mmCIF file of C-alpha atoms in Angstrom:
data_model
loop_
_atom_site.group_PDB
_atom_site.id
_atom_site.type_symbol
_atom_site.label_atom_id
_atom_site.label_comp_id
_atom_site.label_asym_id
_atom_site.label_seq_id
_atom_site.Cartn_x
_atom_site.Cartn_y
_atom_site.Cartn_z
ATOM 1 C CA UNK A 197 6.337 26.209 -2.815
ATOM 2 C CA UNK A 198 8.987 27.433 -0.552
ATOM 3 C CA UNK A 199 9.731 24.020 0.901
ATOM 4 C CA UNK A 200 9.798 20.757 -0.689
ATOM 5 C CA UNK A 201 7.850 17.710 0.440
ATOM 6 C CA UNK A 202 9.107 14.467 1.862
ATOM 7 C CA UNK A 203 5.519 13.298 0.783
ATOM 8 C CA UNK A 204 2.445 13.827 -1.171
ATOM 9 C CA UNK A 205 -0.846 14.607 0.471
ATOM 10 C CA UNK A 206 0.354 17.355 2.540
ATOM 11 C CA UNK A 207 -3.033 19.265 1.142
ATOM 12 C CA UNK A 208 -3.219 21.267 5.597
ATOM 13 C CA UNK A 209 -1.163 24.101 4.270
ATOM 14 C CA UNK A 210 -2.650 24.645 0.677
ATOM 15 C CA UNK A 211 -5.988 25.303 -1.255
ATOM 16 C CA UNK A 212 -6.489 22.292 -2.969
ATOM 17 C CA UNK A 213 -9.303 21.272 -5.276
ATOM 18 C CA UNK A 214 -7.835 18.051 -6.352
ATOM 19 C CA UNK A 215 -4.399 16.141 -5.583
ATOM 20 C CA UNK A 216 -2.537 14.383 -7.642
ATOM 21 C CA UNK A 217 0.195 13.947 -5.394
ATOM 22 C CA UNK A 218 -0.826 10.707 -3.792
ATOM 23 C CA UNK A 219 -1.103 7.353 -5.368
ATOM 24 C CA UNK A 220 -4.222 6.479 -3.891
ATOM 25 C CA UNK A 221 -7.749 5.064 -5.277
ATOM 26 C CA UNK A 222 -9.970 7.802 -6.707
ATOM 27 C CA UNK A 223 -12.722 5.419 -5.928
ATOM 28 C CA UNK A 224 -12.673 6.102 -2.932
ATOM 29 C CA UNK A 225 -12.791 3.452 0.751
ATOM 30 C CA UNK A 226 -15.636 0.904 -0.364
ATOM 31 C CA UNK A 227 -18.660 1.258 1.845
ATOM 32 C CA UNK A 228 -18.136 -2.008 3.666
ATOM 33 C CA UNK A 229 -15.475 -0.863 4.649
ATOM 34 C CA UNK A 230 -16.264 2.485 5.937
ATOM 35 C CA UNK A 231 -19.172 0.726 8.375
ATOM 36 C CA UNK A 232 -16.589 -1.756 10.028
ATOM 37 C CA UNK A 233 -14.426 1.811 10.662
ATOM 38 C CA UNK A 234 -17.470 3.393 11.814
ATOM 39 C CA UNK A 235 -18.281 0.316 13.819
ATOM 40 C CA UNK A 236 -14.672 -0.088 15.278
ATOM 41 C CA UNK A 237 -15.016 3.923 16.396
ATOM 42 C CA UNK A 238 -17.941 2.829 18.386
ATOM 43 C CA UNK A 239 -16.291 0.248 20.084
ATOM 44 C CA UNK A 240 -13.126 2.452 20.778
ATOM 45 C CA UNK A 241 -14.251 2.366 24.651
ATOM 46 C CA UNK A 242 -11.774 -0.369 24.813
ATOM 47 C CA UNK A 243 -8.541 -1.065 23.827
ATOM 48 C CA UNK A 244 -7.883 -2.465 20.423
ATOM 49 C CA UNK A 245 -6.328 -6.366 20.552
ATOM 50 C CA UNK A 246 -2.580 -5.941 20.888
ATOM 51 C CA UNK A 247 -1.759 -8.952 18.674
ATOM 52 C CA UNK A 248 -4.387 -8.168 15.784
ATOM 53 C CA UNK A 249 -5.554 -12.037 15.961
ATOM 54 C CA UNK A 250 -8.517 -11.318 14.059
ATOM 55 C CA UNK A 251 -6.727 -9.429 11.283
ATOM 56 C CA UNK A 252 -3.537 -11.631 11.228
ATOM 57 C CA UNK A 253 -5.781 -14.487 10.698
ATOM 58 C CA UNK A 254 -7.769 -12.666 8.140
ATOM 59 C CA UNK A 255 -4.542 -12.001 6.019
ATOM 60 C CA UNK A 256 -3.381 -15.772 7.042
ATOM 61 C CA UNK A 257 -6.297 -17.007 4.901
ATOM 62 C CA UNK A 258 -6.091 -14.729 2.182
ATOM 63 C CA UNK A 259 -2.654 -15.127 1.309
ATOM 64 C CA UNK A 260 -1.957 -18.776 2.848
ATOM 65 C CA UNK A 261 0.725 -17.747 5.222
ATOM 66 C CA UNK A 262 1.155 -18.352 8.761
ATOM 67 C CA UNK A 263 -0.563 -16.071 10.931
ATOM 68 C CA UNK A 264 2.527 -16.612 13.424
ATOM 69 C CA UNK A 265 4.673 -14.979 10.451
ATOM 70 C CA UNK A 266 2.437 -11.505 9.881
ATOM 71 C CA UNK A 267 3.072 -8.582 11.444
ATOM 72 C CA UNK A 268 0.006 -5.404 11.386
ATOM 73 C CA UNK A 269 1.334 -2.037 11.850
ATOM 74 C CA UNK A 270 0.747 1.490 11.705
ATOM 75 C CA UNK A 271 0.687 2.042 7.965
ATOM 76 C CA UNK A 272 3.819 0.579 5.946
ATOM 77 C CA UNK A 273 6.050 3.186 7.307
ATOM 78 C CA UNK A 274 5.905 2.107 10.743
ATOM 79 C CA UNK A 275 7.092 -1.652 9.463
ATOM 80 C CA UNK A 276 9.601 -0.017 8.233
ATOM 81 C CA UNK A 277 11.307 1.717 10.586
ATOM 82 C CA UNK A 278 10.284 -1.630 12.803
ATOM 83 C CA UNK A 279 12.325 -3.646 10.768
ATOM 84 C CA UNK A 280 15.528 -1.360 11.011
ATOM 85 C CA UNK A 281 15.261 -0.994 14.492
ATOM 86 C CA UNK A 282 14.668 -4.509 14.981
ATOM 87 C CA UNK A 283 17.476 -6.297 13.144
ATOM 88 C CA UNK A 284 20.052 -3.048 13.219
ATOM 89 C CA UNK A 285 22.005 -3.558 9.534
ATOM 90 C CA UNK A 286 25.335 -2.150 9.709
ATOM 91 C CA UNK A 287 24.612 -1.478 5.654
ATOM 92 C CA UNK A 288 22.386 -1.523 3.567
ATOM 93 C CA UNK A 289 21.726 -0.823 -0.067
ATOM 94 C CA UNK A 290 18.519 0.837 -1.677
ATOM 95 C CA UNK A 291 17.425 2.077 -5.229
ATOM 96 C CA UNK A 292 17.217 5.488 -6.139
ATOM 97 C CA UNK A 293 14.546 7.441 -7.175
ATOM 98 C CA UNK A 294 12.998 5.543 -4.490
ATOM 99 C CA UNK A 295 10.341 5.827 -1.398
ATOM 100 C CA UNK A 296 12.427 7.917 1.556
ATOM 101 C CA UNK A 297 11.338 6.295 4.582
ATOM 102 C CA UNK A 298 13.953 3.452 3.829
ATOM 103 C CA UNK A 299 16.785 5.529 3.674
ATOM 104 C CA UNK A 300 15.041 7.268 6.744
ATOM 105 C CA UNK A 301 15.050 4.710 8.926
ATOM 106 C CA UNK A 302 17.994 3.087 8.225
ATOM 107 C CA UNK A 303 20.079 6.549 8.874
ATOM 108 C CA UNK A 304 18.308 6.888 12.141
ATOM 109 C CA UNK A 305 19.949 3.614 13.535
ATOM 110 C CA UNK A 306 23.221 4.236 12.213
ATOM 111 C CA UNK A 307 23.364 1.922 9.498
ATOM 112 C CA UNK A 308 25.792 2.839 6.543
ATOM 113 C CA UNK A 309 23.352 3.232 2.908
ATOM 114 C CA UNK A 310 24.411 2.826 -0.459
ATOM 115 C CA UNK A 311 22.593 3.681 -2.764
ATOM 116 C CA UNK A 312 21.887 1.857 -6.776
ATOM 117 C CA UNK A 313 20.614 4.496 -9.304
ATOM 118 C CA UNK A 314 18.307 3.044 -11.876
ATOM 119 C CA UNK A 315 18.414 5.256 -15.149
ATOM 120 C CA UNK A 316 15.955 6.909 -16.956
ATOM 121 C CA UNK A 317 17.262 5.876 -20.163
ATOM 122 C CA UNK A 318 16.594 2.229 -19.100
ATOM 123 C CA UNK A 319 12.719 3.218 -18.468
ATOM 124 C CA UNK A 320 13.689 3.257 -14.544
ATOM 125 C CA UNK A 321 14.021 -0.794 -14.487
ATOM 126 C CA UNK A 322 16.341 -2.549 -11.692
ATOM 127 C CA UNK A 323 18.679 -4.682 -13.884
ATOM 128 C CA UNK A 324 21.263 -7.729 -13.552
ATOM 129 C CA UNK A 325 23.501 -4.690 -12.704
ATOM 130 C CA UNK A 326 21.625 -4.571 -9.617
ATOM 131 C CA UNK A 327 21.788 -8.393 -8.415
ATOM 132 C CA UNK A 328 25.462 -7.740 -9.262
ATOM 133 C CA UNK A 329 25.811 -5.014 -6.730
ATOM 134 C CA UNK A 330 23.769 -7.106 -4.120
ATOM 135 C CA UNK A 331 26.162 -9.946 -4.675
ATOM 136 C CA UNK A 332 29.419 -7.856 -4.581
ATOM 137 C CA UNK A 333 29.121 -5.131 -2.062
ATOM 138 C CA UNK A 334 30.716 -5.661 0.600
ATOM 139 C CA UNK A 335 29.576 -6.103 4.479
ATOM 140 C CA UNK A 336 26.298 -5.500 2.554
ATOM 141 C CA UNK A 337 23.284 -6.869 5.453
ATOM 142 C CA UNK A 338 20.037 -5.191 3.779
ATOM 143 C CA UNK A 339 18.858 -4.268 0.785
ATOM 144 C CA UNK A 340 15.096 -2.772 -0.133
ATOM 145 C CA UNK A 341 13.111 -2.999 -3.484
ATOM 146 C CA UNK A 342 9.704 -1.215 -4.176
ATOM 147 C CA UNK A 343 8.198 -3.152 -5.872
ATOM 148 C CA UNK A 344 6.452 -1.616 -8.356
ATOM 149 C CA UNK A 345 8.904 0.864 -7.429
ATOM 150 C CA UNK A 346 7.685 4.876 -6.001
ATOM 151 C CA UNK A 347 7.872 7.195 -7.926
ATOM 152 C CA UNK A 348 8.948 5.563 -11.267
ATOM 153 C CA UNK A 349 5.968 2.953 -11.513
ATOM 154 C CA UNK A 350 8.220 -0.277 -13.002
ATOM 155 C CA UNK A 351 7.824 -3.643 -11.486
ATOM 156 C CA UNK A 352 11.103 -5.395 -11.237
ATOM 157 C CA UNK A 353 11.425 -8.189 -13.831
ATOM 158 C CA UNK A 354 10.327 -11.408 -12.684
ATOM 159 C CA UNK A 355 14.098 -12.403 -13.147
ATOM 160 C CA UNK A 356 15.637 -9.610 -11.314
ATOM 161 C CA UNK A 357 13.538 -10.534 -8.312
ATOM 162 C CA UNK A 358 14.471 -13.833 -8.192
ATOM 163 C CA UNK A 359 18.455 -13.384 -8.887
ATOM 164 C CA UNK A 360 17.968 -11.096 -5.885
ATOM 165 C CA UNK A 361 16.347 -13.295 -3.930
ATOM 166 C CA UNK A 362 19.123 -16.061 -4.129
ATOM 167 C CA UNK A 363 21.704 -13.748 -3.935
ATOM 168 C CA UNK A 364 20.507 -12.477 -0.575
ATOM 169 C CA UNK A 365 19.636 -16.062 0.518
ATOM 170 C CA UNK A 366 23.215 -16.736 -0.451
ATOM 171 C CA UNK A 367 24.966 -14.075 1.459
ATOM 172 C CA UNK A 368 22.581 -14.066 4.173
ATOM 173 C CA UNK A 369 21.290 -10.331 3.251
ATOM 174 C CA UNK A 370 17.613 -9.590 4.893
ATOM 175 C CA UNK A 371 15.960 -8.608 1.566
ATOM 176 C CA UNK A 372 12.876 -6.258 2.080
ATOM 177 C CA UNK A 373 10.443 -6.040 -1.059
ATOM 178 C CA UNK A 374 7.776 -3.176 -0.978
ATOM 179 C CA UNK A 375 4.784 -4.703 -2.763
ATOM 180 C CA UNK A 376 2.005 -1.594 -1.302
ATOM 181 C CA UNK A 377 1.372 -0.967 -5.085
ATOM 182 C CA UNK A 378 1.185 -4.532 -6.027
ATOM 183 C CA UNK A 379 -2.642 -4.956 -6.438
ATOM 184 C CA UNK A 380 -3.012 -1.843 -8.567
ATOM 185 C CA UNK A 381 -1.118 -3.400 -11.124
ATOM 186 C CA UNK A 382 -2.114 -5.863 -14.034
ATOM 187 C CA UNK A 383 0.464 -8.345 -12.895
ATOM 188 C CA UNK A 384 -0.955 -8.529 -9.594
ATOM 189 C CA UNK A 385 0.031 -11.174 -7.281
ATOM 190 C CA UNK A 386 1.263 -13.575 -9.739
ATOM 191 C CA UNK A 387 4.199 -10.755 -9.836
ATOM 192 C CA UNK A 388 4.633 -10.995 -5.929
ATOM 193 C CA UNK A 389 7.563 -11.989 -3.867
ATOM 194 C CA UNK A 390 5.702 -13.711 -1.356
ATOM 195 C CA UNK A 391 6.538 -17.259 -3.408
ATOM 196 C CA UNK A 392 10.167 -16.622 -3.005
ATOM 197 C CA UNK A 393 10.093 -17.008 1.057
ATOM 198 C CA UNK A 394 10.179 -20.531 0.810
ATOM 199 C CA UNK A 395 13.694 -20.276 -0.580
ATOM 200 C CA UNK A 396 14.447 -17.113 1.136
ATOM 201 C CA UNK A 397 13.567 -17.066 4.728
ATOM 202 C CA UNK A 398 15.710 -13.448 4.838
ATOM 203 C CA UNK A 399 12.806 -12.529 2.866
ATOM 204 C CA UNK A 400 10.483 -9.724 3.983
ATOM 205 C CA UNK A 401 7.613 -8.647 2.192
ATOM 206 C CA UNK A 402 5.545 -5.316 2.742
ATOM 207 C CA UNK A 403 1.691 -4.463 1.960
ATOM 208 C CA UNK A 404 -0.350 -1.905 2.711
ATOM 209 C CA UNK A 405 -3.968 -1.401 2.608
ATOM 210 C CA UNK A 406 -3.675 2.448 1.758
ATOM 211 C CA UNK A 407 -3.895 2.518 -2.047
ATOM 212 C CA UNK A 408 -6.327 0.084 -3.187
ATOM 213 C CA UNK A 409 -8.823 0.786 -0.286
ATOM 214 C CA UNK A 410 -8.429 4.293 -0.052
ATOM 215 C CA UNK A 411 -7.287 4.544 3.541
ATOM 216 C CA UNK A 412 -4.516 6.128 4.296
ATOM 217 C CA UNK A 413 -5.967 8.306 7.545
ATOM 218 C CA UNK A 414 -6.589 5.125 9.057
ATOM 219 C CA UNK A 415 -3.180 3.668 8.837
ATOM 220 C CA UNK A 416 -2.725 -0.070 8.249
ATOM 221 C CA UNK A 417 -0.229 -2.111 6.845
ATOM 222 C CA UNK A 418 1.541 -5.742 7.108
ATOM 223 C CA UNK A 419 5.035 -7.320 6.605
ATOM 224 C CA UNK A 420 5.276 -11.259 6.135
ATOM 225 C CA UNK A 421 8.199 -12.365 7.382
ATOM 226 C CA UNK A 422 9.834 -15.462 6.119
ATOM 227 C CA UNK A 423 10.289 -16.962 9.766
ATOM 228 C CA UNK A 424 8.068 -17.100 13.071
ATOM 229 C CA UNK A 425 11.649 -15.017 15.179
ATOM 230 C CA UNK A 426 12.162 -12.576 12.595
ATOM 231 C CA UNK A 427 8.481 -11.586 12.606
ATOM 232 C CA UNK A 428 8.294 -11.580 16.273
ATOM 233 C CA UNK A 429 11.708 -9.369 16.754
ATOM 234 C CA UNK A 430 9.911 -6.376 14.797
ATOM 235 C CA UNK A 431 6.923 -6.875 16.371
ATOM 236 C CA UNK A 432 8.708 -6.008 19.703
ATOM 237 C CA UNK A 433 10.282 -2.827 18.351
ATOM 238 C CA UNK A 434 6.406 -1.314 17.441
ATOM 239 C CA UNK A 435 4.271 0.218 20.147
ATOM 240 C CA UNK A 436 1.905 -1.901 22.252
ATOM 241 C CA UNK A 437 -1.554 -1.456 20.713
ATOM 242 C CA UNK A 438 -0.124 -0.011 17.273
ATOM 243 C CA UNK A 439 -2.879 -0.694 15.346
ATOM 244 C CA UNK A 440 -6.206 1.207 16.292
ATOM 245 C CA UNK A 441 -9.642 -1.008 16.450
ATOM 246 C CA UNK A 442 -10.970 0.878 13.290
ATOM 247 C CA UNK A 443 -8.227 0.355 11.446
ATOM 248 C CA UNK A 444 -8.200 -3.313 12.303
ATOM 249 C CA UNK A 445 -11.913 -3.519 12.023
ATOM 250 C CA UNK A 446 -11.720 -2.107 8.387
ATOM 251 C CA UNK A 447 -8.518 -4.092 7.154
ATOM 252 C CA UNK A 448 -10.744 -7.454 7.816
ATOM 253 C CA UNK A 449 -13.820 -5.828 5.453
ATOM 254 C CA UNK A 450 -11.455 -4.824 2.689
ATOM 255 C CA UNK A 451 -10.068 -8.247 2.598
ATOM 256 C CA UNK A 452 -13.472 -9.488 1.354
ATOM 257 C CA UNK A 453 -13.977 -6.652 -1.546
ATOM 258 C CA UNK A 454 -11.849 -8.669 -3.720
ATOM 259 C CA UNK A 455 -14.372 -7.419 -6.717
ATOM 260 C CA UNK A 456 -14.427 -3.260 -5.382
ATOM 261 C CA UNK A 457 -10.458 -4.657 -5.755
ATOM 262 C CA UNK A 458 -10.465 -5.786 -9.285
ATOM 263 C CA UNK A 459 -13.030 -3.293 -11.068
ATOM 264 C CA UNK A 460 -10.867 -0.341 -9.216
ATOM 265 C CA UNK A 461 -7.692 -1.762 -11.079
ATOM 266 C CA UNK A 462 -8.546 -2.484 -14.079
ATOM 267 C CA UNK A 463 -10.705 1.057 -14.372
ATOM 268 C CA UNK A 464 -7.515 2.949 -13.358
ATOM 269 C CA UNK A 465 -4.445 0.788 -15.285
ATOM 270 C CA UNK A 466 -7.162 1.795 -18.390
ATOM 271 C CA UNK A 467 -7.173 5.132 -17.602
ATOM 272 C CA UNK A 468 -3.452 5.097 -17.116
ATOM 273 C CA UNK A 469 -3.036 4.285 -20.547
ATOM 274 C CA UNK A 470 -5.213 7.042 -21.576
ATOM 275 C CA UNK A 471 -3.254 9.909 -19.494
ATOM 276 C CA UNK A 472 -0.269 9.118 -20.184
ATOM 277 C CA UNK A 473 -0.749 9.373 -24.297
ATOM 278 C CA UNK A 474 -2.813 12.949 -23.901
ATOM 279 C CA UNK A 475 0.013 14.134 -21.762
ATOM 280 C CA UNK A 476 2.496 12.920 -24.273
ATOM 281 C CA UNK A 477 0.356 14.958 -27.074
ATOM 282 C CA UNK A 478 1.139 18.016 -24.929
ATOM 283 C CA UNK A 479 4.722 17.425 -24.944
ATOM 284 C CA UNK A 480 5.439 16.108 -21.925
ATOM 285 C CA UNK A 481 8.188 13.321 -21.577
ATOM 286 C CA UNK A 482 5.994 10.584 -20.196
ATOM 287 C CA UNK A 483 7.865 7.224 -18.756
ATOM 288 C CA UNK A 484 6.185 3.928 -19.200
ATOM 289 C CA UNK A 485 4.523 2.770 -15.756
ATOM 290 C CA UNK A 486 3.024 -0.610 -14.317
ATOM 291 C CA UNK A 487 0.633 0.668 -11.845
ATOM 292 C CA UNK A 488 -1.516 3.843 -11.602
ATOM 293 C CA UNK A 489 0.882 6.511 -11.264
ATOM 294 C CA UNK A 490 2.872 8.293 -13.845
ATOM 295 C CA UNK A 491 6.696 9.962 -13.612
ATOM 296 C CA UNK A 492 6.835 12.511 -16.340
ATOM 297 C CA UNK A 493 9.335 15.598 -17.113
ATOM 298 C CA UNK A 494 8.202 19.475 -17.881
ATOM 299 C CA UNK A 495 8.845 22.827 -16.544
ATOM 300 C CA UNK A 496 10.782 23.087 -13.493
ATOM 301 C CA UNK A 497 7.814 25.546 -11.945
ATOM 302 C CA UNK A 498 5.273 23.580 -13.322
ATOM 303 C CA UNK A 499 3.888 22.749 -9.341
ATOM 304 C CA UNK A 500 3.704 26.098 -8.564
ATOM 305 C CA UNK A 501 1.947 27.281 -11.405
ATOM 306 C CA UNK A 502 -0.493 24.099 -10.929
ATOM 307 C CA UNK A 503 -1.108 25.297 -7.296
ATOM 308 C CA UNK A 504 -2.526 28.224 -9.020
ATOM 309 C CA UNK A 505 -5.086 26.564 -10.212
ATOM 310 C CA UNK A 506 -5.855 24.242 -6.775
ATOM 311 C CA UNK A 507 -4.293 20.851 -8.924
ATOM 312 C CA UNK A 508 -1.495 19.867 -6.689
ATOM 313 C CA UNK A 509 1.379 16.824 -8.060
ATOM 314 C CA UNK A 510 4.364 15.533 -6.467
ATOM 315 C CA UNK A 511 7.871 17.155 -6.749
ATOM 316 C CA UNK A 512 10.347 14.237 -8.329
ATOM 317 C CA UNK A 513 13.354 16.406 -7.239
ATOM 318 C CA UNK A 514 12.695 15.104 -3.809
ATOM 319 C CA UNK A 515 13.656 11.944 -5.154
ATOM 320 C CA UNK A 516 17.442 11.435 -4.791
ATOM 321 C CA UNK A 517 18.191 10.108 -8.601
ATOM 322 C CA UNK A 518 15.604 12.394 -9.626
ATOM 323 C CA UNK A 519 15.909 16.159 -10.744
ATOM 324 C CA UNK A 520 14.248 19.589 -11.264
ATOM 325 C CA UNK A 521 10.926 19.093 -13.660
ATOM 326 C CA UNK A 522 10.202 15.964 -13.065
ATOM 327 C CA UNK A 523 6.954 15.263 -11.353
ATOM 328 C CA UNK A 524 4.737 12.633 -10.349
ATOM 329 C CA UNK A 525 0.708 12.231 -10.419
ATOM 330 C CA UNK A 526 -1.605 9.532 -9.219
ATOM 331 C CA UNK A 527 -3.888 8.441 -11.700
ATOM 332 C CA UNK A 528 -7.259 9.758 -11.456
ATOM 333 C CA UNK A 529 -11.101 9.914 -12.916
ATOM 334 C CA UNK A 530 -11.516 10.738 -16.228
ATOM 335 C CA UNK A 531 -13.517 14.086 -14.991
ATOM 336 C CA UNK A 532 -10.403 14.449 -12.461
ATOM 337 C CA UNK A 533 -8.037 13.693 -15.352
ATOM 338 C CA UNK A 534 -9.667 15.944 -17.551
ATOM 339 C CA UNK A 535 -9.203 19.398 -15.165
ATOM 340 C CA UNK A 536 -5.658 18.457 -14.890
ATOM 341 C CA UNK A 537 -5.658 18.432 -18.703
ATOM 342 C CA UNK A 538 -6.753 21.407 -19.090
ATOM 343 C CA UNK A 539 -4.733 23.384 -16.346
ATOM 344 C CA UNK A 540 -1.408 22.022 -18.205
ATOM 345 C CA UNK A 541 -2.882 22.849 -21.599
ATOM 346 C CA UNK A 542 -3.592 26.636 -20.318
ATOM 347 C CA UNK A 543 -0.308 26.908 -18.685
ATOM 348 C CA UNK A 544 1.389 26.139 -21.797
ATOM 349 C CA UNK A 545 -0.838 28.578 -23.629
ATOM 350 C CA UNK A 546 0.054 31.569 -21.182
ATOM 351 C CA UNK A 547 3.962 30.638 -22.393
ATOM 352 C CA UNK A 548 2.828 30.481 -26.173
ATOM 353 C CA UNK A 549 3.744 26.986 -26.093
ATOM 354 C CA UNK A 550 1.642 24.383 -28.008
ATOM 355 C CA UNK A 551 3.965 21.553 -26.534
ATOM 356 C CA UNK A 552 6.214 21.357 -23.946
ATOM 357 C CA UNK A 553 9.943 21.142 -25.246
ATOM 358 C CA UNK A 554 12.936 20.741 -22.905
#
C-alpha cells in the first residue's frame, strides 16, 4: 500500500477476502446479542439514556464496582481521549510498540510524551526498568499500559503491575491500564488491575466490548475509575448521548454470555498455539503472545504481496519501536488460518524460498 495505517480494519479501500488485521473474535457477535442491537435499532425513535444507568449497573454487578465510578463511551478510544482532555497531564509516559490513540490524545492537549521502549530481545515484556522510569521521571503526571499490550500480545507481570501501581500511588501519577484484550487471554481477570484501585485511587482501568463480542461497528467501551470525581470529570469531557441505544442495548446481553465468552477463548488461545508453531515451520520469527494475536517478522513487502491474494495483516512499522517486516495478525479459524497458510507458503515458493530467512 501507498499509505500506512494508523489501524487495522480499514478493509473500504481494498478487496478483501479475509482480515487479519484486527484482533477481533472470528466467532463472530453472539446471537443474543445481535437481537438486543436489533431491538435497540427499533427503539432508536428516542434518544438513548444519557447516563447509561442500565448498562453502568449491568457492569456494576458484574465486576462489583460502583456504578457511580463507570464511565460507557464510544468505543475505548473515545475514553481515551476523555481522559486526556479531562485531567490535562502536562507529561506523560507510554510504552512503545504500543496502541496510538494514547500518544494521540495526549499530543492533542499539549501534554509533553515520553516514551519507554520494551525490546524484542526481552519477548516485548515491561520490566522493573519500567517502574524505575515511572518512579524517576520527572514532572511525570500519566503514564498508560496495555495490558496485554497491542501489538506485541505480553501481559505485564503480575509484579510489574503492581510496582507500578504503588509507584504512581506514591507520586500521585494517574495510571491508565488498557485491559480491552484481557478476557481473550488465559489469565483472564485474575490478571486484571481492577484489584489494585483500592490502593490506587489514580488508578484507571479500560475495557472494551469490541474483541470478545465481536462489535466493533457498534462502539462500546468502559473506564472504572478509582474515585466517584475522577469518573465524573471525563464523563463531562464526552458528548451528551455518546453511547447509541443499540450499543447500550447489546453491551447489557453480552454481559450475560459469560459461556459464548469462555468457549470463544479458550478455542482461539488453542489455536494460537497452533499458528504460531506452523508459521515458525515456515521461517517466520514468531514472538511468544498471551492473547489471540501474534507479532511476527518476514519480508518487508510481505502485506502487499498478501493483498494479492485478498488476506490483509497489520503493518508493525506503524508501531513506533517497531520496524519494516514486522507484522501483526489476529488469530483466526482453523479454515481462516489455513488460507493464510497457504498464501505465505506460495509467496515463499514464487521467491524459491522454503523458509523465510532474514
Amino acid at each position: 500500500m501507498d499509505e500506512m495505517e494508523d489501524h487495522g480494519g480499514n478493509i473500504y479501500d481494498k478487496d478483501i477476502r479475509i482480515d487479519f488485521s484486527v484482533n477481533v473474535n472470528p466467532f463472530g457477535m453472539p446471537e443474543a446479542v445481535k437481537r438486543a442491537a436489533v431491538r435497540g435499532v427499533e427503539e432508536s425513535f428516542r434518544y438513548p439514556d444519557p447516563r447509561q444507568r442500565e448498562l453502568r449497573q449491568a457492569l456494576s454487578d458484574a465486576f462489583c464496582i460502583p456504578a457511580e465510578r463507570i464511565v460507557a463511551g464510544s468505543g475505548a478510544a473515545e475514553l481515551i481521549w476523555g481522559i486526556t482532555a479531562a485531567l490535562q497531564p502536562g507529561k506523560a509516559l507510554v510504552c512503545a510498540p504500543s496502541f496510538g490513540e494514547y500518544e494521540g490524545a495526549l499530543l492533542a492537549r499539549g501534554c509533553q510524551v515520553e516514551r519507554f521502549y520494551l525490546r524484542g530481545e526481552n519477548d516485548w515484556l515491561a520490566t522493573r526498568e519500567l517502574v524505575r522510569r515511572a518512579g524517576e521521571e520527572p514532572g511525570l503526571e500519566m503514564l498508560f499500559l496495555c495490558h496485554p499490550n497491542n501489538p506485541t500480545g505480553r501481559l505485564a507481570p503480575a509484579e510489574i503491575l503492581k510496582g507500578l501501581a504503588h509507584v504512581c500511588h506514591e507520586r500521585k501519577i494517574t495510571l491508565v491500564v488498557d485491559e480491552c484484550f484481557l478476557d481473550l487471554t488465559r489469565e483472564g481477570e485474575a490478571a486484571s488491575a481492577l484489584a489494585l484501585q483500592g490502593d490506587c485511587p489514580e488508578l484507571l482501568v479500560l475495557r472494551a466490548f469490541t474483541k470478545m463480542y465481536a462489535m466493533p461497528g457498534l462502539r462500546l467501551g468502559w473506564l472504572a475509575a478509582g474515585g466517584e470525581e475522577t469518573a465524573e470529570s471525563i464523563r463531562r469531557m464526552l458528548p451528551p448521548w455518546n453511547v447509541s441505544w443499540p450499543a447500550q442495548m447489546a453491551g447489557c446481553a453480552a454481559l450475560e454470555e459469560q459461556e459464548f465468552a469462555r468457549k470463544s477463548a479458550d478455542l482461539l488461545l488453542e489455536e494460537r498455539e497452533w499458528l504460531s508453531g506452523q508459521l515458525r515451520k515456515l521461517g517466520f520469527r514468531v514472538w511468544p503472545s498471551d492473547t489471540t494475536f501474534l507479532l511476527f517478522e518476514g519480508p518487508e513487502d510481505l502485506q502487499e504481496a498478501c493483498l494479492k491474494e485478498g488476506i490483509y495483516i497489520r503493518d508493525g512499522a506503524s508501531f513506533p519501536g517497531l520496524w519494516a517486516g514486522t507484522w501483526r495478525i489476529g488469530v483466526r479459524t482453523r479454515e481462516e488460518n489455513l488460507v493464510l497458510l497457504e498464501v505465505l507458503r506460495e509467496i515463499m515458493k514464487e521467491r524459491k524460498m522454503d523458509r523465510w530467512q532474514k
